PDB file of C-alpha atoms in Angstrom:
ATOM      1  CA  UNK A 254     -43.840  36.801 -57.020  1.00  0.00           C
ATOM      2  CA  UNK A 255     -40.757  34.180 -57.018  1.00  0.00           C
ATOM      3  CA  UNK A 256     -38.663  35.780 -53.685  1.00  0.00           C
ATOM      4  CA  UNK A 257     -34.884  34.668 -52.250  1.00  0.00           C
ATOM      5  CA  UNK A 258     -33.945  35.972 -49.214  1.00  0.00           C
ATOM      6  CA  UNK A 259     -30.690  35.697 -47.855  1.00  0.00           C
ATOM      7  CA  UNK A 260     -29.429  36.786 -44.144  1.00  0.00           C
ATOM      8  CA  UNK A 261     -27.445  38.001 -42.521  1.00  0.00           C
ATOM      9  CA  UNK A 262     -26.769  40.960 -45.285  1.00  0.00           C
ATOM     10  CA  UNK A 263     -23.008  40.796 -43.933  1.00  0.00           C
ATOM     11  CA  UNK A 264     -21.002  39.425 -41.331  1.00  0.00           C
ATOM     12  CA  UNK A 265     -17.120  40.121 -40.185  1.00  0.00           C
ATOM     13  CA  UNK A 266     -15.569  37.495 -38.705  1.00  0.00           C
ATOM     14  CA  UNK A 267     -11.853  36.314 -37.843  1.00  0.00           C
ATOM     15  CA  UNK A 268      -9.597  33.633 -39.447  1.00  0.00           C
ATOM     16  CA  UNK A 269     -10.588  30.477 -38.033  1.00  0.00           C
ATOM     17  CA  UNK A 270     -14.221  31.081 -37.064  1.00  0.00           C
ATOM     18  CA  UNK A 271     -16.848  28.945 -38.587  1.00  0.00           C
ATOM     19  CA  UNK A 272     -19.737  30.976 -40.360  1.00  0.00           C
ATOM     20  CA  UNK A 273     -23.296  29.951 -41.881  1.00  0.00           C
ATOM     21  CA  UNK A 274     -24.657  31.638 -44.415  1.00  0.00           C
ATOM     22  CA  UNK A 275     -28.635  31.267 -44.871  1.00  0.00           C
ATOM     23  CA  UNK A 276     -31.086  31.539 -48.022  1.00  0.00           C
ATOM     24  CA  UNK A 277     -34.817  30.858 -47.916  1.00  0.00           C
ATOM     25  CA  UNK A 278     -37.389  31.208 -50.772  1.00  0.00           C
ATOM     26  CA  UNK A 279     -40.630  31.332 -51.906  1.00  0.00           C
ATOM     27  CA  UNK A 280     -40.875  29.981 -55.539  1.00  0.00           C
ATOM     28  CA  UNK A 281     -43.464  28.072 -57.612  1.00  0.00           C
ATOM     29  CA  UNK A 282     -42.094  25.414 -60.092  1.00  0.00           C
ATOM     30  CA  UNK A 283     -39.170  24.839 -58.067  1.00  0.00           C
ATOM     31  CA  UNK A 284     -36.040  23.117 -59.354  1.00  0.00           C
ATOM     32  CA  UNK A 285     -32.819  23.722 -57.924  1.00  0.00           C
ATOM     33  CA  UNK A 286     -31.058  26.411 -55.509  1.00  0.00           C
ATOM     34  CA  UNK A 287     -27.621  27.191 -56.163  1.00  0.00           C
ATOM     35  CA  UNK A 288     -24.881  28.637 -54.291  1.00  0.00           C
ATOM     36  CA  UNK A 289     -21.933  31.403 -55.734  1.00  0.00           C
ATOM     37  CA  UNK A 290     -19.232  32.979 -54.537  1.00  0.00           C
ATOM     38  CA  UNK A 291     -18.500  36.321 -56.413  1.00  0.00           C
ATOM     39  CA  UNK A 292     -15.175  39.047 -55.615  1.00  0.00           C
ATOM     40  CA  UNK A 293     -14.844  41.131 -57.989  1.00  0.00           C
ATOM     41  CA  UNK A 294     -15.954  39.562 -61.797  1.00  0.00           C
ATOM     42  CA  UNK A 295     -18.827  36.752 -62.197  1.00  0.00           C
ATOM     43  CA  UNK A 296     -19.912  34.549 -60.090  1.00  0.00           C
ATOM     44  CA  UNK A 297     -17.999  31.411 -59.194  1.00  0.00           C
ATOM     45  CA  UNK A 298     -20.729  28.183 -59.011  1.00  0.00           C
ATOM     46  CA  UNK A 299     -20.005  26.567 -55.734  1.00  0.00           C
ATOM     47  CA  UNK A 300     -23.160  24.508 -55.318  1.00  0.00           C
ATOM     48  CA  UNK A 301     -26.424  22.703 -56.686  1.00  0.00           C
ATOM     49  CA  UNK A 302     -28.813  21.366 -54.670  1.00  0.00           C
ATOM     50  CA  UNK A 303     -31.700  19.644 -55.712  1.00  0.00           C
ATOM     51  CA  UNK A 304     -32.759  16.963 -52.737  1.00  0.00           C
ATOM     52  CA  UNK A 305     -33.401  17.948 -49.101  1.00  0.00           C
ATOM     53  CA  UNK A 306     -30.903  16.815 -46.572  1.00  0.00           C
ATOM     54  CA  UNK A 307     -28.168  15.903 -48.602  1.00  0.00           C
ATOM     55  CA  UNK A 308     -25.143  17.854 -47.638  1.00  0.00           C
ATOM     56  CA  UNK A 309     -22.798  19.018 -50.258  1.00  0.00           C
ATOM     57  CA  UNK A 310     -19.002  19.143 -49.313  1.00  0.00           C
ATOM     58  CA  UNK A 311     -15.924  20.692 -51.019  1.00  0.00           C
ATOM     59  CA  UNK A 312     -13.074  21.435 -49.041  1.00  0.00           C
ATOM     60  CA  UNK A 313     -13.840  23.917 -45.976  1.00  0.00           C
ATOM     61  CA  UNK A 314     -17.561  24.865 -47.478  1.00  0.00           C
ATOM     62  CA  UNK A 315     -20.678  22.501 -47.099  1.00  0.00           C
ATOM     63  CA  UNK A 316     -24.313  23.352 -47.717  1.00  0.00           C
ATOM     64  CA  UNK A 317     -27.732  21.683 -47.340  1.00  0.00           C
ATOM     65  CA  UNK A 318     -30.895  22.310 -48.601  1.00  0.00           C
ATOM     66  CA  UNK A 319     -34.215  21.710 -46.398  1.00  0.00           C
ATOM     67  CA  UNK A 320     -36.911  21.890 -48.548  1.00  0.00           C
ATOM     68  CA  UNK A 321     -39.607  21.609 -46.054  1.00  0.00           C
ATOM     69  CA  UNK A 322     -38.778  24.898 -44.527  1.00  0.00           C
ATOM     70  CA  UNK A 323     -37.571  26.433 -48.082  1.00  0.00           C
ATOM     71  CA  UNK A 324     -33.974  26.894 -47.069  1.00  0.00           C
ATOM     72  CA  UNK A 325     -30.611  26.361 -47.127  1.00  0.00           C
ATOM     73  CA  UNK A 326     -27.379  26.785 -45.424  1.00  0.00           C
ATOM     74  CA  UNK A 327     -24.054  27.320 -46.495  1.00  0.00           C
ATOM     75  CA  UNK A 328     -21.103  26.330 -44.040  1.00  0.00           C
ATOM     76  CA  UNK A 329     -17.693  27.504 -44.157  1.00  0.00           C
ATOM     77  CA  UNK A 330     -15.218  26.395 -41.483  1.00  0.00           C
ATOM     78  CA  UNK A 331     -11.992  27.325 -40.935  1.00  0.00           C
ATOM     79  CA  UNK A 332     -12.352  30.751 -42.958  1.00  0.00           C
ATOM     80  CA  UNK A 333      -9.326  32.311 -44.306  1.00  0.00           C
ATOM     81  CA  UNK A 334      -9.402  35.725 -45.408  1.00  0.00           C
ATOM     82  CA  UNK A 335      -9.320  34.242 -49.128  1.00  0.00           C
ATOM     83  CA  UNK A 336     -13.267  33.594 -48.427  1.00  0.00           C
ATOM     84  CA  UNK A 337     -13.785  37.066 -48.006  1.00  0.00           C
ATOM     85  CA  UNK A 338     -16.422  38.269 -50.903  1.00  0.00           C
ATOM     86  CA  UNK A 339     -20.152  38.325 -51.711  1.00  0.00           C
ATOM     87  CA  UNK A 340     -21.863  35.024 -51.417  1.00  0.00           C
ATOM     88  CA  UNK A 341     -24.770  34.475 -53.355  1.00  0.00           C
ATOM     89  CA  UNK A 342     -27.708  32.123 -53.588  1.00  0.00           C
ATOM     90  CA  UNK A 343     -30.404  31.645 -56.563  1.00  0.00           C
ATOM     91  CA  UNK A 344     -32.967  29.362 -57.395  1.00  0.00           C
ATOM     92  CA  UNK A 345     -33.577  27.736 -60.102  1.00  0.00           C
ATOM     93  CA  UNK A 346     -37.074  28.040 -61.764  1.00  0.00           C
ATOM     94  CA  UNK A 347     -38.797  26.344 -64.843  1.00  0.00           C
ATOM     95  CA  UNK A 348     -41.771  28.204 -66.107  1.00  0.00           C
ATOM     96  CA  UNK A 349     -43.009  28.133 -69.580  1.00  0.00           C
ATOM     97  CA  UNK A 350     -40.908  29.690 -71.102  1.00  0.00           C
ATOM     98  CA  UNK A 351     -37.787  28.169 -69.539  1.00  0.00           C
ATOM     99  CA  UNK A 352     -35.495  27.930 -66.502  1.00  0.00           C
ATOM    100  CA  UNK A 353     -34.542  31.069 -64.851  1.00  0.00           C
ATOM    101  CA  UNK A 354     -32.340  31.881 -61.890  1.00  0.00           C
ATOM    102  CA  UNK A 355     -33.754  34.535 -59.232  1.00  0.00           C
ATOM    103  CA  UNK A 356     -30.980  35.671 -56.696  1.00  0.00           C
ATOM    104  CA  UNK A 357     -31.019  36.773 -53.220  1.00  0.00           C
ATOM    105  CA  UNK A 358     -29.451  40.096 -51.965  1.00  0.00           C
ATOM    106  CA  UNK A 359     -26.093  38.195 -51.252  1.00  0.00           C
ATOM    107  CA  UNK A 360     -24.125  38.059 -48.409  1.00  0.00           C
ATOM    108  CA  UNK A 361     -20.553  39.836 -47.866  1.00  0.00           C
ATOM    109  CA  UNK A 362     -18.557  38.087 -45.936  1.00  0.00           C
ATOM    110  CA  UNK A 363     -15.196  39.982 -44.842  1.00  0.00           C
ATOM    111  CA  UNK A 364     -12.829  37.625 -43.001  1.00  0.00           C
ATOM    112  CA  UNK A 365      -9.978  39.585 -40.970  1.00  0.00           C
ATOM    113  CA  UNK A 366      -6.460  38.320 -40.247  1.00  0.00           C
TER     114      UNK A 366
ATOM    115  CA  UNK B 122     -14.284  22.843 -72.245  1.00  0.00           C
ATOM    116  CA  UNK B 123     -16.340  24.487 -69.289  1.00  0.00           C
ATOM    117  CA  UNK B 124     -16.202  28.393 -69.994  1.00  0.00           C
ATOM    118  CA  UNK B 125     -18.540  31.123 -71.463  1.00  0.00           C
ATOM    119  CA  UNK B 126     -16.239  33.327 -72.594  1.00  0.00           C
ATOM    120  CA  UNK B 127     -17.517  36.942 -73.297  1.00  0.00           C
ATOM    121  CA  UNK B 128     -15.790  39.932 -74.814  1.00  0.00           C
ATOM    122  CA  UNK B 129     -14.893  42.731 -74.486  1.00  0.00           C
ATOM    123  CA  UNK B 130     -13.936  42.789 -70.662  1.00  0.00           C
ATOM    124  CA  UNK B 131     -14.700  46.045 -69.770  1.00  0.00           C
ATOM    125  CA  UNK B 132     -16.054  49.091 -72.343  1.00  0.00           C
ATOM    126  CA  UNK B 133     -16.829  52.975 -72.433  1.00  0.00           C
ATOM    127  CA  UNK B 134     -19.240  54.459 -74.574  1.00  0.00           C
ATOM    128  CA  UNK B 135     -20.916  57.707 -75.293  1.00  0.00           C
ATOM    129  CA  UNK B 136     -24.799  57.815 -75.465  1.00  0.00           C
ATOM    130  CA  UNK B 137     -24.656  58.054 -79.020  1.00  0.00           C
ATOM    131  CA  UNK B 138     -22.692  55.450 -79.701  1.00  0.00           C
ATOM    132  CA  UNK B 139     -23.770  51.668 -81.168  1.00  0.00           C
ATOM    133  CA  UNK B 140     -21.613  48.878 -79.507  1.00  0.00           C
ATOM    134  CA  UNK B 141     -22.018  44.582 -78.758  1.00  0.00           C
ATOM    135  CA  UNK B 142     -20.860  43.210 -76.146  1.00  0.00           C
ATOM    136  CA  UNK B 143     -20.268  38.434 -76.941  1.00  0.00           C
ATOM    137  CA  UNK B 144     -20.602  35.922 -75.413  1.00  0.00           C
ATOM    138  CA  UNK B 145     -19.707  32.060 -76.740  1.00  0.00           C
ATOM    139  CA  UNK B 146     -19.988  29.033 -75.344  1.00  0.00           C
ATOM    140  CA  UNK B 147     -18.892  25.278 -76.283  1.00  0.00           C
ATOM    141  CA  UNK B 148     -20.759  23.062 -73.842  1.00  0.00           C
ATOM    142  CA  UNK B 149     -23.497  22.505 -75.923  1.00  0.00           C
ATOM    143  CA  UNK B 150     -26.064  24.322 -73.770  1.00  0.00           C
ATOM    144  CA  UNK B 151     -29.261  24.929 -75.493  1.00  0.00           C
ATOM    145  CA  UNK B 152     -29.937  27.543 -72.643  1.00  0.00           C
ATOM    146  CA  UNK B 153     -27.904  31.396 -72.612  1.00  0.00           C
ATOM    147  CA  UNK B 154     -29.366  34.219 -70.686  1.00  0.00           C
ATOM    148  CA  UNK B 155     -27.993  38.119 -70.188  1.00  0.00           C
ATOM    149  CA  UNK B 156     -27.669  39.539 -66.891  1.00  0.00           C
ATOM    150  CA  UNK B 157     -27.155  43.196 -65.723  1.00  0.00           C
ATOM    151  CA  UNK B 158     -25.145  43.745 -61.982  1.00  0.00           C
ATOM    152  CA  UNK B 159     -25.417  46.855 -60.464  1.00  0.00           C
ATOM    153  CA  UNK B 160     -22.668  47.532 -58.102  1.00  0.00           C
ATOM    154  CA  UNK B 161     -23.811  46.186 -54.635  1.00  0.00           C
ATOM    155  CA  UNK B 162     -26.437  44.449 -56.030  1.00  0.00           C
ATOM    156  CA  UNK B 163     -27.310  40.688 -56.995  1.00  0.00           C
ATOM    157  CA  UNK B 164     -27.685  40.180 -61.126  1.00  0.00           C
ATOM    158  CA  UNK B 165     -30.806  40.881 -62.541  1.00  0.00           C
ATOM    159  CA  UNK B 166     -32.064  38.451 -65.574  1.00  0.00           C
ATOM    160  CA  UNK B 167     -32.631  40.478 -68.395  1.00  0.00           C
ATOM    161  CA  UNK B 168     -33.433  38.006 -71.515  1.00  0.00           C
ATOM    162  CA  UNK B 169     -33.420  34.041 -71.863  1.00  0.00           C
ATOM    163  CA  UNK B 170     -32.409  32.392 -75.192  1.00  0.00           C
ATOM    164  CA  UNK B 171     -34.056  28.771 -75.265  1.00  0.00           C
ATOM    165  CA  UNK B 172     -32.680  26.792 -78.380  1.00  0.00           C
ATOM    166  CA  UNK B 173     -32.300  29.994 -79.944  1.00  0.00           C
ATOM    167  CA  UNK B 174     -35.253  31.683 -80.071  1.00  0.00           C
ATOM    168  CA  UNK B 175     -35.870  34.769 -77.353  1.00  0.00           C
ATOM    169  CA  UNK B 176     -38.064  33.052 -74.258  1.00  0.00           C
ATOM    170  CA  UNK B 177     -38.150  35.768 -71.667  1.00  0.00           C
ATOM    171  CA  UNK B 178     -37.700  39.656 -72.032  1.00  0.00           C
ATOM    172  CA  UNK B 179     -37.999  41.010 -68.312  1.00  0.00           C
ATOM    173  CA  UNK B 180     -39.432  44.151 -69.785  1.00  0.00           C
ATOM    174  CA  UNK B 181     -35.954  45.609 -70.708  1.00  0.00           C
ATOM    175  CA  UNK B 182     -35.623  49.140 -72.318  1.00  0.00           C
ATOM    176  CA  UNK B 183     -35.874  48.176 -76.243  1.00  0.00           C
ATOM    177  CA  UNK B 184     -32.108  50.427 -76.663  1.00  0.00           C
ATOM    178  CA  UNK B 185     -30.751  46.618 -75.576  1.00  0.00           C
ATOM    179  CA  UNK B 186     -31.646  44.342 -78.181  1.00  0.00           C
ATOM    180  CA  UNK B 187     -30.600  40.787 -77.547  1.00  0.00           C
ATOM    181  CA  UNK B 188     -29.560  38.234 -80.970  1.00  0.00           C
ATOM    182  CA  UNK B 189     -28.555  34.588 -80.981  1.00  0.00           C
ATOM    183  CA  UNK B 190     -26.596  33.923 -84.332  1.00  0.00           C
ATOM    184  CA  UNK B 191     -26.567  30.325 -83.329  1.00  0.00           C
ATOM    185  CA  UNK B 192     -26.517  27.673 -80.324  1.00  0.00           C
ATOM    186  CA  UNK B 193     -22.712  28.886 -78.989  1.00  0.00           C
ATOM    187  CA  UNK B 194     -22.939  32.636 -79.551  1.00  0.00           C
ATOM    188  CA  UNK B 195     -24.993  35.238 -77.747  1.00  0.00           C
ATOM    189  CA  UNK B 196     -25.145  39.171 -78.230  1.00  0.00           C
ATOM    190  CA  UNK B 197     -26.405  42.143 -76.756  1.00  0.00           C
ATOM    191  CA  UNK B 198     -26.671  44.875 -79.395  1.00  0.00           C
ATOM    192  CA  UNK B 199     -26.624  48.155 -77.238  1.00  0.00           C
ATOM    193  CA  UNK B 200     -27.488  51.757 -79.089  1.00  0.00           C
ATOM    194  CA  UNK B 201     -28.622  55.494 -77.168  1.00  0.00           C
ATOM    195  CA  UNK B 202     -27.547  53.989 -73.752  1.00  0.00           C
ATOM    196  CA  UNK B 203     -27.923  56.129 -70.655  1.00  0.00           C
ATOM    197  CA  UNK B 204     -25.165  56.864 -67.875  1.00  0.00           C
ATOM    198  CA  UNK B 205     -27.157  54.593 -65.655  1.00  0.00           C
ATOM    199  CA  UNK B 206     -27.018  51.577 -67.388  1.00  0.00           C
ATOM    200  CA  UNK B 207     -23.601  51.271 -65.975  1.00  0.00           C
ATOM    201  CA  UNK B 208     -23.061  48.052 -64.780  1.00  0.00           C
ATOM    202  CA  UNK B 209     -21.308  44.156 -65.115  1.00  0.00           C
ATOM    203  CA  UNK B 210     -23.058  42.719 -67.793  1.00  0.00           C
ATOM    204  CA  UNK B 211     -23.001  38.900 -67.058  1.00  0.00           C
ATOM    205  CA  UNK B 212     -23.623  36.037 -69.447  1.00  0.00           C
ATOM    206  CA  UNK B 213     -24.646  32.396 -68.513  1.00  0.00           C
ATOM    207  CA  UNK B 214     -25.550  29.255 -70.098  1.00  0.00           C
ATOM    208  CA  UNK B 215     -27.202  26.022 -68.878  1.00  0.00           C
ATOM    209  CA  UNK B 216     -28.130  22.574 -69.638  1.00  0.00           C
ATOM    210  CA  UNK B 217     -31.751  22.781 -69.694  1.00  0.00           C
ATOM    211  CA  UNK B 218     -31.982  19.524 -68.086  1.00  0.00           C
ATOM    212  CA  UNK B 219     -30.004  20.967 -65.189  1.00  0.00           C
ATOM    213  CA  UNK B 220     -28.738  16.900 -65.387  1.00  0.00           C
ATOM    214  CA  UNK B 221     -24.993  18.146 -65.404  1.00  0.00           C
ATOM    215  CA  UNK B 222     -24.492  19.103 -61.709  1.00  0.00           C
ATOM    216  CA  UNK B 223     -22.953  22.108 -63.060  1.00  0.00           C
ATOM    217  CA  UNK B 224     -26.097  24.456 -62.720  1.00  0.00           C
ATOM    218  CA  UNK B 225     -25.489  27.706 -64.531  1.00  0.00           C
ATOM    219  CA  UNK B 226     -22.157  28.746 -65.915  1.00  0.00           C
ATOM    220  CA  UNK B 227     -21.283  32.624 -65.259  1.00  0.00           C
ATOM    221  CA  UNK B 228     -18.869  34.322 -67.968  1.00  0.00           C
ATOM    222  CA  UNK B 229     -16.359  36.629 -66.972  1.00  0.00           C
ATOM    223  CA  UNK B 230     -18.486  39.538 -67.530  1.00  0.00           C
ATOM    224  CA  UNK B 231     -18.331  42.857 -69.436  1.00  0.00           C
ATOM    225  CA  UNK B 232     -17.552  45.788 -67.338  1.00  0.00           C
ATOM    226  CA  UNK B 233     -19.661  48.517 -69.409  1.00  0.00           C
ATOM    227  CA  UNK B 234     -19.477  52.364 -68.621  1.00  0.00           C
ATOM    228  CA  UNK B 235     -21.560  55.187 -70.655  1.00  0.00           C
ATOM    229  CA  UNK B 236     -20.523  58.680 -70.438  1.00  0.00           C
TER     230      UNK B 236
END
């Protein structure tokens, strides 16, 4: 069974600190693992990553994929209490039927003033 | 344009009642799926449209019953729903190539309550 595990389950931190999020997996037919940040509606696509060791930057968030240990990380620095919600990660599947997207637990992230 | 747009936002019905809840998209994605979001909880994939014909059902209750009219329109027929299937229903769509760097686009959501 495809499984994404994401840790810690939440963290409170202050403005300014640096925080990294982390996702591992266990998936066959592997394609893509993809990073969301969700408040209160959908989710908001922040990344795609398909090739180990390639870090992804936008703004104050970076990620990284290592697919050797079946991970990723996602970096926030900086954090303003505008970063405060549930951060999720999914992976990205092809089977016969199609692609799919299985999601971790999520992260909540609550950044105080 | 980059949206899935889905309507209605939110939506209350009784157990007896026979709604739809839309979703549309305009990016030329061949791939649309339905997702259910408890609160607290990560989305759950409940069907996959692939070019328009149903590719996954993950063994949802047959009083949801998924229809895609065409490539940009997606709907979730819902009829004798229980309180419990409260929840954000979420719609997506993606490229099947994945080739766009976009990954999966989220809608908005529908905000469902039975009573």
């Amino acid at each position: 069974e495809d499984k994404v595990v994401q840790s810690p389950l939440s963290l409170v931190v202050h403005e300014g600190d640096t925080v990294t999020l982390n996702c591992s997996y266990e998936v066959t037919n592997f394609r893509s693992l993809l990073w969301y940040k969700q408040e209160k509606k959908a989710p908001t696509f922040l990344f795609m990553l398909t090739s180990s060791g390639i870090e992804k930057k936008s703004g104050r968030l970076s990620s990284i994929l290592d697919k050797k240990e079946l991970s990723s990380i996602l970096n926030i620095t900086a954090t303003q209490t505008g970063d405060s919600a549930i951060y999720l990660c999914a992976v990205e599947i092809r089977n016969n039927a199609g692609n799919m997207l299985t999601f971790g637990g999520g992260t909540r992230l609550m950044v105080k003033p | 344009d980059t949206e899935v747009t889905q309507t209605p936002k939110h939506l209350v019905m009784g157990m007896t009642n026979k709604k739809s809840l839309k979703c549309e998209q305009h990016m030329g994605h061949r791939a649309m799926y339905w997702y259910k979001q408890k609160a607290k909880k990560p989305p759950e994939l409940m069907f996959v449209y692939s070019y328009e014909k149903l590719s996954i059902n993950e063994s949802v209750p047959s009083r949801f019953s998924p229809e895609c009219p065409n490539s940009s329109l997606l709907n979730l027929h819902l009829h004798a729903l229980q309180p419990e299937d409260s929840a954000l229903y979420l719609c997506a769509s993606s490229g099947l190539s994945t080739a766009t760097n976009y990954g999966y686009t989220f809608g908005s959501g529908t905000r469902l309550t039975v009573v």
